[in-house]
Short mmCIF file of C-alpha atoms and ligand atoms in Angstrom, two decimals:
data_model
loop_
_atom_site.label_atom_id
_atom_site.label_comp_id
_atom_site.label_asym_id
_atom_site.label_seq_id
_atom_site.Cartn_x
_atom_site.Cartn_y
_atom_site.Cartn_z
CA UNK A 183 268.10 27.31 237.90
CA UNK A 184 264.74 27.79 236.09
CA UNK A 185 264.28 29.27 232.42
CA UNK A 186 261.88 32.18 233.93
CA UNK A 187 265.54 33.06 236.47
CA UNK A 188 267.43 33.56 233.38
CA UNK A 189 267.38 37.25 232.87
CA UNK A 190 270.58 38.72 232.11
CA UNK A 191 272.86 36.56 229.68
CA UNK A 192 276.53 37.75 229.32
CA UNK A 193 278.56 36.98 225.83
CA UNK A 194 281.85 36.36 225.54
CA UNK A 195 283.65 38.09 222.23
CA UNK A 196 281.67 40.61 220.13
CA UNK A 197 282.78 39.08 216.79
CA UNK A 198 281.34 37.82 214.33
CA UNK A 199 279.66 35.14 216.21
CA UNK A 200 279.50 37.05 219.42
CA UNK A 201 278.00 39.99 218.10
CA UNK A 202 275.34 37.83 216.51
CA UNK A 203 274.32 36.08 219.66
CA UNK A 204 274.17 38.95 221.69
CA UNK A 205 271.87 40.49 218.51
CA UNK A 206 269.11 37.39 219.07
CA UNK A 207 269.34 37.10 223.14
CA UNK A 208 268.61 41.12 223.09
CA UNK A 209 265.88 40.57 220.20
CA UNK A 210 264.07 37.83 222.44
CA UNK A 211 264.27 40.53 225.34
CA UNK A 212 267.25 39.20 227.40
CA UNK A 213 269.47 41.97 228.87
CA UNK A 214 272.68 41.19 227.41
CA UNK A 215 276.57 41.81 228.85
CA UNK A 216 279.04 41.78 225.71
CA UNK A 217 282.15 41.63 226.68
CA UNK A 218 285.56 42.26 224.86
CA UNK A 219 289.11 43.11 225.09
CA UNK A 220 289.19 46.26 223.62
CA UNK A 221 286.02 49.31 223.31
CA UNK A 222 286.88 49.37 219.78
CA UNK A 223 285.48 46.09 219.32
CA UNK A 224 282.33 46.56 221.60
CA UNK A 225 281.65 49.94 219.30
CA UNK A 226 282.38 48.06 215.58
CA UNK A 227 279.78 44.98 217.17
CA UNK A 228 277.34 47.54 218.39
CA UNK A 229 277.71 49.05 214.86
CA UNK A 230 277.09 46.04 212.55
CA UNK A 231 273.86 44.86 215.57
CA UNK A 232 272.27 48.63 214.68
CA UNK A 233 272.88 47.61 210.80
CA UNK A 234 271.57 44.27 211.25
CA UNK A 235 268.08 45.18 212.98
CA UNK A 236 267.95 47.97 210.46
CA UNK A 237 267.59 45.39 207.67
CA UNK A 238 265.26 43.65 209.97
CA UNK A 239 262.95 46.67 210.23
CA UNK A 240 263.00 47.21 206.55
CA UNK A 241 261.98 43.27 206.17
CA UNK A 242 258.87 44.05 208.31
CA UNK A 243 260.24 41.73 210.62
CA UNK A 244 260.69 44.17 213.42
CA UNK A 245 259.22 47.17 214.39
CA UNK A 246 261.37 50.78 214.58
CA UNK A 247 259.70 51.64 217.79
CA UNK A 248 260.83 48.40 219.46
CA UNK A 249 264.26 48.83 217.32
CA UNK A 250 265.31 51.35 219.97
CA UNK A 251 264.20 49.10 223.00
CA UNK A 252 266.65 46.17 221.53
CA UNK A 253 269.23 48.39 222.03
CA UNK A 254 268.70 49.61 225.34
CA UNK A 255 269.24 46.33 226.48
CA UNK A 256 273.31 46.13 225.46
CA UNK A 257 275.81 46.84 228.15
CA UNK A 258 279.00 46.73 226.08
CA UNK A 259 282.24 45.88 229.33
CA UNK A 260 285.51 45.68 228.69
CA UNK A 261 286.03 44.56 232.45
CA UNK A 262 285.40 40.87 232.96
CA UNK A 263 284.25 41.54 236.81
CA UNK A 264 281.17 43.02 234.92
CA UNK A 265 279.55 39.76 234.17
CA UNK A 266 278.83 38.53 237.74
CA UNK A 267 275.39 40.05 237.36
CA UNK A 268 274.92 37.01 234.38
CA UNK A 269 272.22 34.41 234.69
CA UNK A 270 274.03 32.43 231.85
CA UNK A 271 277.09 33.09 229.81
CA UNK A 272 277.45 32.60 226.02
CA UNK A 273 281.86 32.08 225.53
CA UNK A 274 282.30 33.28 221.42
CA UNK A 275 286.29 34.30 221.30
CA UNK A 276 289.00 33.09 219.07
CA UNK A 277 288.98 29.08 218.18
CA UNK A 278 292.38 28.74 220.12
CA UNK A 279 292.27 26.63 223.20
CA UNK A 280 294.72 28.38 224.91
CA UNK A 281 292.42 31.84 224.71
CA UNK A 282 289.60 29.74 225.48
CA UNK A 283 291.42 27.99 228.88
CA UNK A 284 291.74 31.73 229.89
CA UNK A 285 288.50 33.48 229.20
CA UNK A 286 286.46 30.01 231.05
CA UNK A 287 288.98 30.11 233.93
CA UNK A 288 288.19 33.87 234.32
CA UNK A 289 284.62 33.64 233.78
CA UNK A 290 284.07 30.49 235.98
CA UNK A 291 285.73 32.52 239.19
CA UNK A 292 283.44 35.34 238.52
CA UNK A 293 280.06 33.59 237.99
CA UNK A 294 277.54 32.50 240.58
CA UNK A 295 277.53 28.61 240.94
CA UNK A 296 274.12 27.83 239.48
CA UNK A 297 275.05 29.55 236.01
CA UNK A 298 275.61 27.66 233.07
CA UNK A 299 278.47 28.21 231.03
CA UNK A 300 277.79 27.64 227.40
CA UNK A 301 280.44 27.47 224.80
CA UNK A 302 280.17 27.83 220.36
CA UNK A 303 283.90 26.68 219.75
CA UNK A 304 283.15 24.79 215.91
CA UNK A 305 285.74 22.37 216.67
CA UNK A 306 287.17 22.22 220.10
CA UNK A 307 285.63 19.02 222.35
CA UNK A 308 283.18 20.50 224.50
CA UNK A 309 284.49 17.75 227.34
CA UNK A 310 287.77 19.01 227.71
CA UNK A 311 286.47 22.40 227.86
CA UNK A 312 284.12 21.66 230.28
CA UNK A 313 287.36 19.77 232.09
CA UNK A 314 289.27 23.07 232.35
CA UNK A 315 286.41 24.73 234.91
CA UNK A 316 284.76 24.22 238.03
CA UNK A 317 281.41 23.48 236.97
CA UNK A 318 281.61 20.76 234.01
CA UNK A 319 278.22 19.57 235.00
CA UNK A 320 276.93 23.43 234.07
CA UNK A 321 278.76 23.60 230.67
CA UNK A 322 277.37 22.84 227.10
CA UNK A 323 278.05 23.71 223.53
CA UNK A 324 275.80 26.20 221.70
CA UNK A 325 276.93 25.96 218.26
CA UNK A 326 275.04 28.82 216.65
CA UNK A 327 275.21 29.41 212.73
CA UNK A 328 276.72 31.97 210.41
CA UNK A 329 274.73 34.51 210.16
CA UNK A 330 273.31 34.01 213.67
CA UNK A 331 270.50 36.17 213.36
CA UNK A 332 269.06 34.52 210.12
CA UNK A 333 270.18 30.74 210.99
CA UNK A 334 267.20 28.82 212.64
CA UNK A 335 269.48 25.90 213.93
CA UNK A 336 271.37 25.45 217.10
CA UNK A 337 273.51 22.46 217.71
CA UNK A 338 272.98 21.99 221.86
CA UNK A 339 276.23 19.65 222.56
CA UNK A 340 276.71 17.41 225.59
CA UNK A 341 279.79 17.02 227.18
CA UNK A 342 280.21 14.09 228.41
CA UNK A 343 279.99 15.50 231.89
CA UNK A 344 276.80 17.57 231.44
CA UNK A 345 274.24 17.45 233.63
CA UNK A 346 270.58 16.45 232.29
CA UNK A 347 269.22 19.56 234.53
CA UNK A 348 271.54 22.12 232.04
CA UNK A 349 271.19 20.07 229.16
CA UNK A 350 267.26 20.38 229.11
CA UNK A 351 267.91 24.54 230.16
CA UNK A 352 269.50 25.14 226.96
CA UNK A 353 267.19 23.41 224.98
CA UNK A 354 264.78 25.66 226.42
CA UNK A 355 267.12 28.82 226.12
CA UNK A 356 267.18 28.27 222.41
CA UNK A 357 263.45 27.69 221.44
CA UNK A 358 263.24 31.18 223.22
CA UNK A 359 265.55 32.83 221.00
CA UNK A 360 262.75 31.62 218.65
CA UNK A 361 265.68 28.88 216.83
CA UNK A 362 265.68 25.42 216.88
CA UNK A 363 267.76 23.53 219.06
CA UNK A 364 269.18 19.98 217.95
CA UNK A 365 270.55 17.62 220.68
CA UNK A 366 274.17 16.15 219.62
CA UNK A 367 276.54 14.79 222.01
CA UNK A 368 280.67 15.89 221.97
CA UNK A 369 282.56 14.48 218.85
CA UNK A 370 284.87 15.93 216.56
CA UNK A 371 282.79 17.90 214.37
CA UNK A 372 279.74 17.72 216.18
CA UNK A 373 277.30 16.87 212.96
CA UNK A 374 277.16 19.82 211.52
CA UNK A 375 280.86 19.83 210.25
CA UNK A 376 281.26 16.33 210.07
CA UNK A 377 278.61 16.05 207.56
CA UNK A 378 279.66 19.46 205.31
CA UNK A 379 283.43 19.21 205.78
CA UNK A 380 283.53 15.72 203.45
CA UNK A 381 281.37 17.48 201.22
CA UNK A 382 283.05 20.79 200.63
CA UNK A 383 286.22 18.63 200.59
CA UNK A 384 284.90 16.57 197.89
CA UNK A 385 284.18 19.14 195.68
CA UNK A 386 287.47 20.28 195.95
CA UNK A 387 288.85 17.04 194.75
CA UNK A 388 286.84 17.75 191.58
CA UNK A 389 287.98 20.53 191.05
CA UNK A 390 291.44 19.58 191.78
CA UNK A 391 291.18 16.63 189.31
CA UNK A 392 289.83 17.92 186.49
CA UNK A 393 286.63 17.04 186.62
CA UNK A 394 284.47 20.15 186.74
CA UNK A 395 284.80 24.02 187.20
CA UNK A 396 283.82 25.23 190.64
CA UNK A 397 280.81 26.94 188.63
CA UNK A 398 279.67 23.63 187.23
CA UNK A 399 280.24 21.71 190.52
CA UNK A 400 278.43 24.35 192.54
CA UNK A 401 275.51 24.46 189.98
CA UNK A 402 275.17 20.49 190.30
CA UNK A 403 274.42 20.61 193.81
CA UNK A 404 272.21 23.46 193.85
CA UNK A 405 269.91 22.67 190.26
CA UNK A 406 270.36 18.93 191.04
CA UNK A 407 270.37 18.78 194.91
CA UNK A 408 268.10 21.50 195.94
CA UNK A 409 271.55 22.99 197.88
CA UNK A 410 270.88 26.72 198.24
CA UNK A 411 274.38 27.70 197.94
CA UNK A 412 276.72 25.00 196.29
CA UNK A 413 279.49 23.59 198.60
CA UNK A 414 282.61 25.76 197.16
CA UNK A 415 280.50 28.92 197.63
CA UNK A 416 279.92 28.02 201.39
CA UNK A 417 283.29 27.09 201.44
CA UNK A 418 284.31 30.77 200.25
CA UNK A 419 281.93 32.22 202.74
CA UNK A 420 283.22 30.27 205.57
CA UNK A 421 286.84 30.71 204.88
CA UNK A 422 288.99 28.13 203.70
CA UNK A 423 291.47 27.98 206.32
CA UNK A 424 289.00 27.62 208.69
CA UNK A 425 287.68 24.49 206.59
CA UNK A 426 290.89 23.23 206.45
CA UNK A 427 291.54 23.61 210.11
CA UNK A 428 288.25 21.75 210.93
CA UNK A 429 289.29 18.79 208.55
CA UNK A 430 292.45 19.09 210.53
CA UNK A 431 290.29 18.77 213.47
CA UNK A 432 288.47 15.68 211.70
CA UNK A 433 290.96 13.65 210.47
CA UNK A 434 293.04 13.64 213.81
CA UNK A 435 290.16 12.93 215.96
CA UNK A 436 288.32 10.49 213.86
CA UNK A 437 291.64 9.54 212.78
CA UNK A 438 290.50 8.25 209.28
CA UNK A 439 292.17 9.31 206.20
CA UNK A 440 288.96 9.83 204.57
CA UNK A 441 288.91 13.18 206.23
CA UNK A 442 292.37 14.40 205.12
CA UNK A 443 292.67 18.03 203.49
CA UNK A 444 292.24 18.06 199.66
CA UNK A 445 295.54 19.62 198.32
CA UNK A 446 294.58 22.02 196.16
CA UNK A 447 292.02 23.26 199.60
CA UNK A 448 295.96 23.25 201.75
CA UNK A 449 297.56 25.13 198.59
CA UNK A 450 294.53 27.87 197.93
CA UNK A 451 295.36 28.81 201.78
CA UNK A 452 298.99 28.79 201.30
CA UNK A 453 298.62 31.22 198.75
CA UNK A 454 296.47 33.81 201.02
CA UNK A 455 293.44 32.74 199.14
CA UNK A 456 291.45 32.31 201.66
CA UNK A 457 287.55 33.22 200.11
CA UNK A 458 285.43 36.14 200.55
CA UNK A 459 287.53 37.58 203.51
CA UNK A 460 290.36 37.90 201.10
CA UNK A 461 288.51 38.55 197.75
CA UNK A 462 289.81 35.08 196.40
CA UNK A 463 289.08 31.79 196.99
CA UNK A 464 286.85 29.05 194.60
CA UNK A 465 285.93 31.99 192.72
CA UNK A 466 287.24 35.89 192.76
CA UNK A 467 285.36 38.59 194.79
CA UNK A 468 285.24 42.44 194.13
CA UNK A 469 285.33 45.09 197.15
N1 LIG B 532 282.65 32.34 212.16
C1 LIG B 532 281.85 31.27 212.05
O1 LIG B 532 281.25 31.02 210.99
C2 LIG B 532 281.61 30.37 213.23
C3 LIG B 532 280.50 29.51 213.21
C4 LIG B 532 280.23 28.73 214.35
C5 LIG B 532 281.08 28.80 215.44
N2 LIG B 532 282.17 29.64 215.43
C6 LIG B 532 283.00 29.71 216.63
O2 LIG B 532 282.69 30.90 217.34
C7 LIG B 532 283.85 31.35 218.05
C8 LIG B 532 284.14 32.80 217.68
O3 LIG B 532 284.38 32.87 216.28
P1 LIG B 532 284.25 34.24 215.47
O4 LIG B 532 284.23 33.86 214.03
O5 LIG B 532 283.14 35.07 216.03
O6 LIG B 532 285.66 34.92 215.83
P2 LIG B 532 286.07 36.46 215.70
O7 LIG B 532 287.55 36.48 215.60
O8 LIG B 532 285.24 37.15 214.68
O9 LIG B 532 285.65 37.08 217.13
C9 LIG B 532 286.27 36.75 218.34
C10 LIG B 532 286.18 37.97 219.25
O10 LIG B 532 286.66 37.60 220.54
C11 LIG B 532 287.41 38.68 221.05
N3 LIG B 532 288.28 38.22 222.12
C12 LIG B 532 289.54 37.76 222.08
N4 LIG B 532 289.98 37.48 223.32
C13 LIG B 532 288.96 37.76 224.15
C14 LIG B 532 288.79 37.69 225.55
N5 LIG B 532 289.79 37.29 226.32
N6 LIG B 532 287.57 38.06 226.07
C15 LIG B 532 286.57 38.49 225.28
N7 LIG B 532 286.70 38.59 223.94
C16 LIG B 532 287.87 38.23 223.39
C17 LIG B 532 288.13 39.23 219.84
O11 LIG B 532 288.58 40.58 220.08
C18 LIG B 532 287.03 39.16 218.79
O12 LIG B 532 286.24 40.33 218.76
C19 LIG B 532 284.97 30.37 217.72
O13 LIG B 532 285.03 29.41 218.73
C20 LIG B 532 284.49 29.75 216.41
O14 LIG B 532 284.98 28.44 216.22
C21 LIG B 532 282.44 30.43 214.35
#
């Protein structure tokens, strides 16, 4: 398939992720299929996309007569069938394989042979994913960022059974969205979270020793590092059982201890305190 034949790109999940890449595949002027289980989650992701161009009208990034053409180009399904009419297929649900073994399986029946299935699972290999459909040749990883819309980076990931011919499609794909795509091939963490995961862990170990606040370690990294954000702020913002579940993800596939969990990282999530999403992680949140 050529670049100019993709058209029509179906997403799988309108959560947070999902909702995002359906926002910057609609914004580039792809007609976009955004599928979910249930209309209540089609109408809350159609919701925080209006808010989300909004602010990008006020920024003078966008203008509010094209505003309204962006979303014309939605169709919110609940019925899988509806994404046969895709060109290429975006898969964003829950990081669980066994909801990801069904959603592929489902989607691979439905879609014409030529179109690529692309996955933006954080931490599941992109080979065995690619393994559990028809077309492992036509899969990839698009690991998009939190908050997709404002994030310039994709990670493109290779399985090890992608083809060069779908490889080089995404690249494409992704420069269109206006982002910029970075080739990795499949390994635990892709780069991305094999590079911040040690980090974010390491300031917890600080913190759990004694030897700085989370203010002062945070404030290191950002006055002496250039960081934007320092490392126990991102890890509030991502969630720290999800951190903890990539490290997980780290540790047994890299299988070195130097990826283990920090303690007090396992005991904050014990205790519900999970980051923003729960008003209390690193530091305490209000509303
Ligand atoms: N949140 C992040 O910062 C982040 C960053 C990069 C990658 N990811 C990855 O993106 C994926 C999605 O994460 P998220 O944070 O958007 O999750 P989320 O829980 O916010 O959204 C998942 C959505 O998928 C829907 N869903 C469940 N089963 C479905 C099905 N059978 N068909 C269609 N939709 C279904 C859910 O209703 C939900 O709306 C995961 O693989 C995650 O690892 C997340």
């Amino acid at each position: 398939m050529s670049i100019d034949a993709i058209k029509t790109v179906a997403v799988l999940g309108a959560g947070t992720m999902g909702n995002g890449i359906a926002h910057v595949f609609a914004r580039a002027g792809f007609s976009v299929i955004l599928r979910d289980v249930e209309q209540r989650y089609l109408d809350r992701a159609l919701e925080t996309i209006g808010k989300n161009l909004e602010r990008e009208v006020k920024k003078g990034k966008l203008a509010e007569s094209e505003k309204a053409g962006v979303l014309t180009r939605f169709k919110p399904v609940t019925d899988m069938a509806a994404i046969a009419a895709a060109d290429f297929v975006v898969e964003a649900v829950p990081e669980k394989l066994e909801i990801k073994r069904a959603v592929l399986g489902e989607a691979d029946r439905i879609l014409r042979p030529e179109v690529i299935l692309a996955s933006n699972t954080s931490s599941i290999s992109m080979t065995k994913l690619a393994a559990l459909t028809s077309r492992p040749d036509r899969f990839v990883g698009m690991h998009f960022m939190n908050p997709v819309p404002v994030m310039v980076l994709v990670e493109v990931i290779r399985a090890l059974q992608t083809s060069d011919a779908a490889f080089s499609l995404t690249m494409e794909l992704v420069k269109k969205l206006g982002k910029t795509p970075v080739a990795v091939s499949d390994a635990p963490g892709f780069v991305s979270n094999r590079v911040l995961m040690p980090l974010i862990n390491e300031a917890a170990y600080c913190v759990m020793e004694g030897v700085a606040t989370p203010e002062a370690v945070d404030a290191v990294m950002k006055l002496g590092m250039n960081h934007p954000m320092g490392p126990l702020e991102l890890a509030d913002f991502i969630g720290l059982d999800v951190c903890v579940d990539i490290l997980q993800v780290l540790h047994e596939g890299l299988g070195d201890p130097k990826y283990r969990a920090c303690p007090l990282l396992k005991k904050y999530v014990a205790a519900g305190w999970l980051g923003r999403k729960s008003s209390r992680g690193f530091y305490a949140y209000s509303g």
